[in-house]
PDB file of C-alpha atoms in Angstrom:
ATOM      1  CA  MET A   1       0.000   0.000   0.000  1.00  0.00           C
ATOM      2  CA  ASP A   2       2.757   2.330   0.856  1.00  0.00           C
ATOM      3  CA  HIS A   3       4.388   1.474  -2.452  1.00  0.00           C
ATOM      4  CA  VAL A   4       1.249   2.419  -4.404  1.00  0.00           C
ATOM      5  CA  SER A   5       0.898   5.702  -2.527  1.00  0.00           C
ATOM      6  CA  SER A   6       4.497   6.541  -3.228  1.00  0.00           C
ATOM      7  CA  ALA A   7       4.049   5.861  -6.938  1.00  0.00           C
ATOM      8  CA  ARG A   8       0.952   8.045  -7.089  1.00  0.00           C
ATOM      9  CA  GLN A   9       2.742  10.820  -5.287  1.00  0.00           C
ATOM     10  CA  HIS A  10       5.580  10.546  -7.816  1.00  0.00           C
ATOM     11  CA  ASP A  11       3.123  10.792 -10.711  1.00  0.00           C
ATOM     12  CA  ALA A  12       1.467  13.824  -9.171  1.00  0.00           C
ATOM     13  CA  ASP A  13       4.735  15.622  -8.812  1.00  0.00           C
ATOM     14  CA  GLY A  14       5.631  14.991 -12.484  1.00  0.00           C
ATOM     15  CA  PRO A  15       8.548  13.093 -13.971  1.00  0.00           C
ATOM     16  CA  ALA A  16      11.763  13.065 -12.045  1.00  0.00           C
ATOM     17  CA  ALA A  17      14.231  15.748 -13.052  1.00  0.00           C
ATOM     18  CA  GLY A  18      16.869  14.251 -15.340  1.00  0.00           C
ATOM     19  CA  PRO A  19      20.213  15.654 -16.306  1.00  0.00           C
ATOM     20  CA  GLY A  20      18.671  17.921 -18.958  1.00  0.00           C
ATOM     21  CA  ARG A  21      16.208  19.469 -16.559  1.00  0.00           C
ATOM     22  CA  ALA A  22      18.599  19.822 -13.671  1.00  0.00           C
ATOM     23  CA  GLY A  23      20.980  21.998 -15.623  1.00  0.00           C
ATOM     24  CA  GLY A  24      18.580  23.264 -18.320  1.00  0.00           C
ATOM     25  CA  ARG A  25      18.268  21.909 -21.855  1.00  0.00           C
ATOM     26  CA  PRO A  26      21.339  22.403 -24.088  1.00  0.00           C
ATOM     27  CA  GLY A  27      19.193  24.427 -26.497  1.00  0.00           C
ATOM     28  CA  ASP A  28      18.477  26.955 -23.744  1.00  0.00           C
ATOM     29  CA  LEU A  29      22.173  27.907 -23.843  1.00  0.00           C
ATOM     30  CA  ILE A  30      23.017  27.314 -27.504  1.00  0.00           C
ATOM     31  CA  ARG A  31      20.148  29.398 -28.866  1.00  0.00           C
ATOM     32  CA  PRO A  32      21.089  32.730 -27.213  1.00  0.00           C
ATOM     33  CA  LEU A  33      24.747  32.141 -28.010  1.00  0.00           C
ATOM     34  CA  PHE A  34      23.972  31.534 -31.674  1.00  0.00           C
ATOM     35  CA  LEU A  35      21.611  34.507 -31.744  1.00  0.00           C
ATOM     36  CA  GLY A  36      24.291  36.733 -30.210  1.00  0.00           C
ATOM     37  CA  LEU A  37      26.887  35.490 -32.691  1.00  0.00           C
ATOM     38  CA  CYS A  38      24.602  36.255 -35.637  1.00  0.00           C
ATOM     39  CA  LEU A  39      23.935  39.767 -34.356  1.00  0.00           C
ATOM     40  CA  ALA A  40      27.611  40.445 -33.657  1.00  0.00           C
ATOM     41  CA  LEU A  41      28.600  39.289 -37.134  1.00  0.00           C
ATOM     42  CA  ALA A  42      25.824  41.376 -38.664  1.00  0.00           C
ATOM     43  CA  VAL A  43      27.108  44.486 -36.886  1.00  0.00           C
ATOM     44  CA  GLY A  44      30.690  43.768 -37.998  1.00  0.00           C
ATOM     45  CA  PHE A  45      29.768  43.089 -41.615  1.00  0.00           C
ATOM     46  CA  GLY A  46      27.500  46.128 -41.678  1.00  0.00           C
ATOM     47  CA  ALA A  47      30.316  48.349 -40.377  1.00  0.00           C
ATOM     48  CA  LEU A  48      32.642  47.032 -43.076  1.00  0.00           C
ATOM     49  CA  GLY A  49      29.985  47.723 -45.701  1.00  0.00           C
ATOM     50  CA  VAL A  50      29.517  51.309 -44.519  1.00  0.00           C
ATOM     51  CA  TRP A  51      33.292  51.787 -44.519  1.00  0.00           C
ATOM     52  CA  GLN A  52      33.513  50.550 -48.118  1.00  0.00           C
ATOM     53  CA  PHE A  53      30.741  52.939 -49.181  1.00  0.00           C
ATOM     54  CA  GLU A  54      32.742  55.756 -47.597  1.00  0.00           C
ATOM     55  CA  ARG A  55      35.842  54.562 -49.458  1.00  0.00           C
ATOM     56  CA  LEU A  56      33.817  54.530 -52.673  1.00  0.00           C
ATOM     57  CA  GLY A  57      32.918  58.187 -52.214  1.00  0.00           C
ATOM     58  CA  TRP A  58      36.555  59.023 -51.457  1.00  0.00           C
ATOM     59  CA  LYS A  59      37.756  57.153 -54.570  1.00  0.00           C
ATOM     60  CA  HIS A  60      35.241  58.929 -56.823  1.00  0.00           C
ATOM     61  CA  GLU A  61      36.412  62.277 -55.455  1.00  0.00           C
ATOM     62  CA  LEU A  62      40.045  61.292 -56.035  1.00  0.00           C
ATOM     63  CA  ILE A  63      39.313  60.306 -59.637  1.00  0.00           C
ATOM     64  CA  ARG A  64      37.511  63.601 -60.286  1.00  0.00           C
ATOM     65  CA  THR A  65      40.419  65.539 -58.767  1.00  0.00           C
ATOM     66  CA  VAL A  66      43.048  63.747 -60.847  1.00  0.00           C
ATOM     67  CA  GLU A  67      41.026  64.085 -64.052  1.00  0.00           C
ATOM     68  CA  ALA A  68      40.761  67.825 -63.444  1.00  0.00           C
ATOM     69  CA  ARG A  69      44.530  68.034 -62.866  1.00  0.00           C
ATOM     70  CA  LEU A  70      45.250  66.181 -66.095  1.00  0.00           C
ATOM     71  CA  GLN A  71      43.228  68.762 -68.013  1.00  0.00           C
ATOM     72  CA  ALA A  72      44.764  71.786 -66.268  1.00  0.00           C
ATOM     73  CA  ALA A  73      47.530  73.939 -67.723  1.00  0.00           C
ATOM     74  CA  PRO A  74      51.016  73.086 -66.432  1.00  0.00           C
ATOM     75  CA  ALA A  75      52.307  75.206 -63.563  1.00  0.00           C
ATOM     76  CA  PRO A  76      55.465  75.297 -61.418  1.00  0.00           C
ATOM     77  CA  PRO A  77      55.558  72.512 -58.822  1.00  0.00           C
ATOM     78  CA  PRO A  78      54.657  73.333 -55.210  1.00  0.00           C
ATOM     79  CA  ALA A  79      57.348  74.377 -52.760  1.00  0.00           C
ATOM     80  CA  TRP A  80      59.286  71.278 -51.812  1.00  0.00           C
ATOM     81  CA  ALA A  81      58.722  71.839 -48.100  1.00  0.00           C
ATOM     82  CA  ASP A  82      54.950  71.963 -48.676  1.00  0.00           C
ATOM     83  CA  TRP A  83      54.814  68.912 -50.935  1.00  0.00           C
ATOM     84  CA  THR A  84      52.517  66.046 -49.939  1.00  0.00           C
ATOM     85  CA  PRO A  85      51.469  62.883 -51.847  1.00  0.00           C
ATOM     86  CA  ALA A  86      48.089  64.571 -52.331  1.00  0.00           C
ATOM     87  CA  ASP A  87      49.820  66.772 -54.945  1.00  0.00           C
ATOM     88  CA  ALA A  88      50.464  63.782 -57.217  1.00  0.00           C
ATOM     89  CA  TYR A  89      49.438  63.953 -60.884  1.00  0.00           C
ATOM     90  CA  ARG A  90      49.561  67.718 -61.092  1.00  0.00           C
ATOM     91  CA  ARG A  91      50.786  68.953 -64.454  1.00  0.00           C
ATOM     92  CA  VAL A  92      53.970  70.900 -63.875  1.00  0.00           C
ATOM     93  CA  VAL A  93      56.654  72.657 -65.860  1.00  0.00           C
ATOM     94  CA  VAL A  94      60.293  73.106 -64.814  1.00  0.00           C
ATOM     95  CA  GLN A  95      63.489  74.351 -66.412  1.00  0.00           C
ATOM     96  CA  GLY A  96      67.051  73.300 -65.861  1.00  0.00           C
ATOM     97  CA  VAL A  97      69.999  71.304 -67.168  1.00  0.00           C
ATOM     98  CA  PHE A  98      70.047  67.506 -67.385  1.00  0.00           C
ATOM     99  CA  LEU A  99      72.853  65.641 -65.617  1.00  0.00           C
ATOM    100  CA  HIS A 100      73.072  62.822 -68.144  1.00  0.00           C
ATOM    101  CA  ASP A 101      76.143  61.280 -66.570  1.00  0.00           C
ATOM    102  CA  ARG A 102      74.028  60.407 -63.514  1.00  0.00           C
ATOM    103  CA  GLU A 103      70.983  58.948 -65.174  1.00  0.00           C
ATOM    104  CA  THR A 104      69.507  55.746 -63.739  1.00  0.00           C
ATOM    105  CA  PRO A 105      67.626  53.093 -65.735  1.00  0.00           C
ATOM    106  CA  VAL A 106      64.715  51.575 -63.803  1.00  0.00           C
ATOM    107  CA  GLN A 107      63.087  48.379 -64.985  1.00  0.00           C
ATOM    108  CA  ALA A 108      59.711  48.996 -66.624  1.00  0.00           C
ATOM    109  CA  VAL A 109      56.882  47.139 -68.328  1.00  0.00           C
ATOM    110  CA  THR A 110      54.781  49.351 -70.570  1.00  0.00           C
ATOM    111  CA  GLU A 111      52.324  49.137 -73.453  1.00  0.00           C
ATOM    112  CA  ALA A 112      55.428  49.313 -75.652  1.00  0.00           C
ATOM    113  CA  GLY A 113      56.845  46.196 -73.981  1.00  0.00           C
ATOM    114  CA  PRO A 114      59.536  45.602 -71.348  1.00  0.00           C
ATOM    115  CA  GLY A 115      62.446  47.983 -71.020  1.00  0.00           C
ATOM    116  CA  TRP A 116      63.613  50.838 -68.845  1.00  0.00           C
ATOM    117  CA  TRP A 117      62.512  54.161 -67.449  1.00  0.00           C
ATOM    118  CA  ILE A 118      65.344  56.658 -67.889  1.00  0.00           C
ATOM    119  CA  MET A 119      65.548  58.642 -64.664  1.00  0.00           C
ATOM    120  CA  THR A 120      67.719  61.723 -65.178  1.00  0.00           C
ATOM    121  CA  PRO A 121      68.506  64.443 -62.620  1.00  0.00           C
ATOM    122  CA  LEU A 122      67.569  67.955 -63.699  1.00  0.00           C
ATOM    123  CA  ARG A 123      69.561  70.764 -62.115  1.00  0.00           C
ATOM    124  CA  THR A 124      67.219  73.702 -61.445  1.00  0.00           C
ATOM    125  CA  SER A 125      67.561  76.958 -59.562  1.00  0.00           C
ATOM    126  CA  GLU A 126      65.912  75.315 -56.518  1.00  0.00           C
ATOM    127  CA  GLY A 127      68.011  72.160 -56.594  1.00  0.00           C
ATOM    128  CA  VAL A 128      67.778  68.794 -58.325  1.00  0.00           C
ATOM    129  CA  ILE A 129      64.579  67.148 -59.554  1.00  0.00           C
ATOM    130  CA  LEU A 130      64.571  63.592 -60.851  1.00  0.00           C
ATOM    131  CA  VAL A 131      62.844  63.377 -64.215  1.00  0.00           C
ATOM    132  CA  ASN A 132      61.538  60.194 -65.744  1.00  0.00           C
ATOM    133  CA  ARG A 133      62.322  61.181 -69.313  1.00  0.00           C
ATOM    134  CA  GLY A 134      60.470  58.160 -70.620  1.00  0.00           C
ATOM    135  CA  PHE A 135      60.821  54.612 -71.870  1.00  0.00           C
ATOM    136  CA  ALA A 136      63.766  52.988 -73.628  1.00  0.00           C
ATOM    137  CA  PRO A 137      63.702  49.370 -74.877  1.00  0.00           C
ATOM    138  CA  ALA A 138      66.482  46.980 -73.919  1.00  0.00           C
ATOM    139  CA  ASP A 139      68.536  47.812 -76.998  1.00  0.00           C
ATOM    140  CA  ARG A 140      68.418  51.539 -76.121  1.00  0.00           C
ATOM    141  CA  LYS A 141      69.207  51.247 -72.433  1.00  0.00           C
ATOM    142  CA  SER A 142      72.742  52.556 -72.859  1.00  0.00           C
ATOM    143  CA  PRO A 143      73.111  56.305 -73.536  1.00  0.00           C
ATOM    144  CA  ALA A 144      75.516  55.360 -76.343  1.00  0.00           C
ATOM    145  CA  GLU A 145      72.540  53.820 -78.192  1.00  0.00           C
ATOM    146  CA  ARG A 146      70.566  57.072 -78.119  1.00  0.00           C
ATOM    147  CA  PRO A 147      73.145  59.872 -78.339  1.00  0.00           C
ATOM    148  CA  GLN A 148      70.752  62.353 -79.939  1.00  0.00           C
ATOM    149  CA  GLY A 149      68.476  62.166 -76.925  1.00  0.00           C
ATOM    150  CA  GLN A 150      71.211  63.370 -74.551  1.00  0.00           C
ATOM    151  CA  ILE A 151      70.132  66.997 -74.781  1.00  0.00           C
ATOM    152  CA  GLU A 152      72.676  69.579 -73.663  1.00  0.00           C
ATOM    153  CA  GLY A 153      72.026  73.027 -72.247  1.00  0.00           C
ATOM    154  CA  ARG A 154      68.942  74.459 -70.596  1.00  0.00           C
ATOM    155  CA  VAL A 155      65.710  72.587 -71.246  1.00  0.00           C
ATOM    156  CA  ARG A 156      62.034  72.951 -70.394  1.00  0.00           C
ATOM    157  CA  VAL A 157      60.276  69.851 -69.067  1.00  0.00           C
ATOM    158  CA  THR A 158      56.520  69.431 -68.817  1.00  0.00           C
ATOM    159  CA  GLY A 159      54.992  66.436 -67.114  1.00  0.00           C
ATOM    160  CA  LEU A 160      53.169  64.940 -64.150  1.00  0.00           C
ATOM    161  CA  LEU A 161      54.210  65.181 -60.526  1.00  0.00           C
ATOM    162  CA  ARG A 162      54.681  61.687 -59.056  1.00  0.00           C
ATOM    163  CA  THR A 163      55.359  60.306 -55.605  1.00  0.00           C
ATOM    164  CA  SER A 164      58.517  58.390 -54.805  1.00  0.00           C
ATOM    165  CA  GLU A 165      58.383  54.573 -54.957  1.00  0.00           C
ATOM    166  CA  PRO A 166      60.619  53.409 -52.100  1.00  0.00           C
ATOM    167  CA  GLY A 167      61.972  49.912 -51.696  1.00  0.00           C
ATOM    168  CA  GLY A 168      61.416  48.231 -55.020  1.00  0.00           C
ATOM    169  CA  ALA A 169      58.763  46.104 -56.691  1.00  0.00           C
ATOM    170  CA  PHE A 170      56.803  43.124 -55.375  1.00  0.00           C
ATOM    171  CA  LEU A 171      59.305  40.480 -54.171  1.00  0.00           C
ATOM    172  CA  ARG A 172      62.161  42.422 -55.797  1.00  0.00           C
ATOM    173  CA  ALA A 173      64.084  44.927 -53.722  1.00  0.00           C
ATOM    174  CA  ASN A 174      66.208  47.622 -55.308  1.00  0.00           C
ATOM    175  CA  ALA A 175      69.925  46.787 -55.246  1.00  0.00           C
ATOM    176  CA  PRO A 176      71.743  50.117 -55.717  1.00  0.00           C
ATOM    177  CA  ASP A 177      75.220  48.631 -55.331  1.00  0.00           C
ATOM    178  CA  ALA A 178      74.506  46.186 -58.148  1.00  0.00           C
ATOM    179  CA  GLY A 179      72.751  48.795 -60.285  1.00  0.00           C
ATOM    180  CA  ARG A 180      69.411  46.961 -60.215  1.00  0.00           C
ATOM    181  CA  TRP A 181      66.404  49.222 -59.854  1.00  0.00           C
ATOM    182  CA  TYR A 182      62.801  48.043 -59.837  1.00  0.00           C
ATOM    183  CA  SER A 183      61.124  51.216 -58.596  1.00  0.00           C
ATOM    184  CA  ARG A 184      61.671  54.929 -58.853  1.00  0.00           C
ATOM    185  CA  ASP A 185      62.906  55.524 -55.320  1.00  0.00           C
ATOM    186  CA  VAL A 186      63.889  59.204 -55.258  1.00  0.00           C
ATOM    187  CA  ARG A 187      65.907  59.172 -52.053  1.00  0.00           C
ATOM    188  CA  ALA A 188      67.799  55.961 -52.873  1.00  0.00           C
ATOM    189  CA  ILE A 189      68.622  57.084 -56.417  1.00  0.00           C
ATOM    190  CA  ALA A 190      69.817  60.473 -55.185  1.00  0.00           C
ATOM    191  CA  ARG A 191      72.074  58.773 -52.655  1.00  0.00           C
ATOM    192  CA  ALA A 192      73.409  56.219 -55.148  1.00  0.00           C
ATOM    193  CA  ARG A 193      74.180  58.938 -57.724  1.00  0.00           C
ATOM    194  CA  ASP A 194      75.740  61.327 -55.175  1.00  0.00           C
ATOM    195  CA  LEU A 195      73.411  64.153 -56.087  1.00  0.00           C
ATOM    196  CA  ASP A 196      74.604  67.182 -54.178  1.00  0.00           C
ATOM    197  CA  GLY A 197      72.426  70.000 -52.935  1.00  0.00           C
ATOM    198  CA  PRO A 198      68.693  69.772 -52.174  1.00  0.00           C
ATOM    199  CA  VAL A 199      66.786  67.068 -54.035  1.00  0.00           C
ATOM    200  CA  ALA A 200      63.025  67.248 -54.585  1.00  0.00           C
ATOM    201  CA  PRO A 201      61.030  64.615 -52.656  1.00  0.00           C
ATOM    202  CA  PHE A 202      59.059  63.786 -55.804  1.00  0.00           C
ATOM    203  CA  PHE A 203      59.871  63.067 -59.432  1.00  0.00           C
ATOM    204  CA  ILE A 204      58.338  64.136 -62.729  1.00  0.00           C
ATOM    205  CA  ASP A 205      57.025  61.887 -65.485  1.00  0.00           C
ATOM    206  CA  ALA A 206      57.841  63.751 -68.704  1.00  0.00           C
ATOM    207  CA  ASP A 207      55.012  64.191 -71.196  1.00  0.00           C
ATOM    208  CA  ALA A 208      54.938  62.975 -74.794  1.00  0.00           C
ATOM    209  CA  THR A 209      57.049  65.824 -76.183  1.00  0.00           C
ATOM    210  CA  PRO A 210      59.383  63.950 -78.593  1.00  0.00           C
ATOM    211  CA  ASN A 211      63.061  63.678 -77.742  1.00  0.00           C
ATOM    212  CA  PRO A 212      65.667  63.982 -80.507  1.00  0.00           C
ATOM    213  CA  GLY A 213      66.292  60.562 -82.032  1.00  0.00           C
ATOM    214  CA  GLY A 214      62.990  59.266 -80.628  1.00  0.00           C
ATOM    215  CA  TYR A 215      64.281  58.013 -77.265  1.00  0.00           C
ATOM    216  CA  PRO A 216      63.424  58.039 -74.449  1.00  0.00           C
ATOM    217  CA  VAL A 217      59.670  57.933 -75.212  1.00  0.00           C
ATOM    218  CA  GLY A 218      57.742  60.098 -72.778  1.00  0.00           C
ATOM    219  CA  GLY A 219      54.038  60.359 -72.074  1.00  0.00           C
ATOM    220  CA  LEU A 220      53.499  56.700 -71.163  1.00  0.00           C
ATOM    221  CA  THR A 221      52.193  57.346 -67.660  1.00  0.00           C
ATOM    222  CA  VAL A 222      49.139  55.185 -66.985  1.00  0.00           C
ATOM    223  CA  VAL A 223      46.654  56.955 -64.726  1.00  0.00           C
ATOM    224  CA  ARG A 224      44.259  54.279 -63.562  1.00  0.00           C
ATOM    225  CA  PHE A 225      42.803  53.744 -60.111  1.00  0.00           C
ATOM    226  CA  ARG A 226      41.516  50.393 -58.906  1.00  0.00           C
ATOM    227  CA  ASN A 227      37.923  50.899 -57.797  1.00  0.00           C
ATOM    228  CA  SER A 228      36.274  47.756 -56.378  1.00  0.00           C
ATOM    229  CA  HIS A 229      34.736  49.425 -53.332  1.00  0.00           C
ATOM    230  CA  LEU A 230      31.151  49.002 -54.544  1.00  0.00           C
ATOM    231  CA  GLU A 231      31.608  45.251 -54.988  1.00  0.00           C
ATOM    232  CA  TYR A 232      33.206  45.002 -51.552  1.00  0.00           C
ATOM    233  CA  ALA A 233      30.425  47.069 -49.959  1.00  0.00           C
ATOM    234  CA  LEU A 234      27.685  44.925 -51.505  1.00  0.00           C
ATOM    235  CA  THR A 235      29.487  41.762 -50.383  1.00  0.00           C
ATOM    236  CA  TRP A 236      29.729  42.941 -46.774  1.00  0.00           C
ATOM    237  CA  MET A 237      26.120  44.138 -46.764  1.00  0.00           C
ATOM    238  CA  GLY A 238      24.980  40.808 -48.213  1.00  0.00           C
ATOM    239  CA  LEU A 239      26.761  38.941 -45.429  1.00  0.00           C
ATOM    240  CA  CYS A 240      25.184  41.317 -42.908  1.00  0.00           C
ATOM    241  CA  ALA A 241      21.728  40.524 -44.322  1.00  0.00           C
ATOM    242  CA  LEU A 242      22.392  36.775 -44.148  1.00  0.00           C
ATOM    243  CA  CYS A 243      23.428  37.041 -40.501  1.00  0.00           C
ATOM    244  CA  LEU A 244      20.305  39.048 -39.680  1.00  0.00           C
ATOM    245  CA  ALA A 245      18.168  36.477 -41.463  1.00  0.00           C
ATOM    246  CA  GLY A 246      19.819  33.725 -39.445  1.00  0.00           C
ATOM    247  CA  ALA A 247      19.156  35.629 -36.228  1.00  0.00           C
ATOM    248  CA  VAL A 248      15.470  36.042 -37.136  1.00  0.00           C
ATOM    249  CA  ILE A 249      15.102  32.343 -37.933  1.00  0.00           C
ATOM    250  CA  VAL A 250      16.674  31.331 -34.616  1.00  0.00           C
ATOM    251  CA  TRP A 251      14.560  33.827 -32.686  1.00  0.00           C
ATOM    252  CA  ARG A 252      11.272  32.754 -34.305  1.00  0.00           C
ATOM    253  CA  LYS A 253      11.781  29.010 -34.314  1.00  0.00           C
ATOM    254  CA  GLY A 254      13.445  28.661 -30.941  1.00  0.00           C
ATOM    255  CA  PRO A 255      10.350  29.151 -28.704  1.00  0.00           C
ATOM    256  CA  ARG A 256       8.216  26.826 -30.847  1.00  0.00           C
ATOM    257  CA  SER A 257      10.894  24.110 -30.644  1.00  0.00           C
ATOM    258  CA  ASN A 258      10.898  24.461 -26.871  1.00  0.00           C
ATOM    259  CA  ARG A 259       7.097  24.067 -26.710  1.00  0.00           C
ATOM    260  CA  LEU A 260       7.216  20.937 -28.821  1.00  0.00           C
ATOM    261  CA  VAL A 261       9.798  19.415 -26.467  1.00  0.00           C
ATOM    262  CA  GLU A 262       7.849  20.347 -23.371  1.00  0.00           C
ATOM    263  CA  GLY A 263       4.311  19.514 -24.493  1.00  0.00           C
ATOM    264  CA  GLY A 264       4.875  16.942 -27.202  1.00  0.00           C
ATOM    265  CA  PRO A 265       3.312  17.114 -30.679  1.00  0.00           C
ATOM    266  CA  GLN A 266       0.454  19.573 -30.957  1.00  0.00           C
TER     267      GLN A 266
END
């Protein structure tokens, strides 16, 4: 009799608490964690998307600025002390005397094929400015192969202001002692060529004005800006939307799943 009473009392109190009930069902912990993860990822992806949209606006403004500079009349370069990379691609004009004995060939790949940029110091009244006079193919690398282009006396150079390219190219460092140059590094070239006096912190890409004898060939500057910010922004925003959708699914289905477990099929 006592056994029957005990069983009835047990039934009245409900099933005995098992491991899942004692510590809570695993879903009670996993669901909020997963929901929080989805929301955190959505916030992160959304922030990256907004940042890329801001970068897109900045890039469009940069392109408009450079296009306007390319159409402007050439003017003297800014004071060297006031120069910043933001001044790049301005059309400038300078006068001076080329120091041909200190020119430096820098490896180049252009629409005309592989060859060399001929970087030549120009002595001006303010100091020395490195001028990229243009492209020379391999068989015209030596000044002896283009003697007519070694202009003597005072010259006028028109071109684009460019920023220095320190270090070298991808996986290829400049080796001044060996005479191997992969980038137009103003400071390193000036040091290697013992250029005395002040040296401009920038260089000039000469325009397409022909040189005697045809070499070097100027005017080959490629002005093109990579602009993938819209694609990046849409990608980040798409990931943000997916994370939000996942959070909504977890939030909506979680309570129903709990009811089914507690009450059985409805």
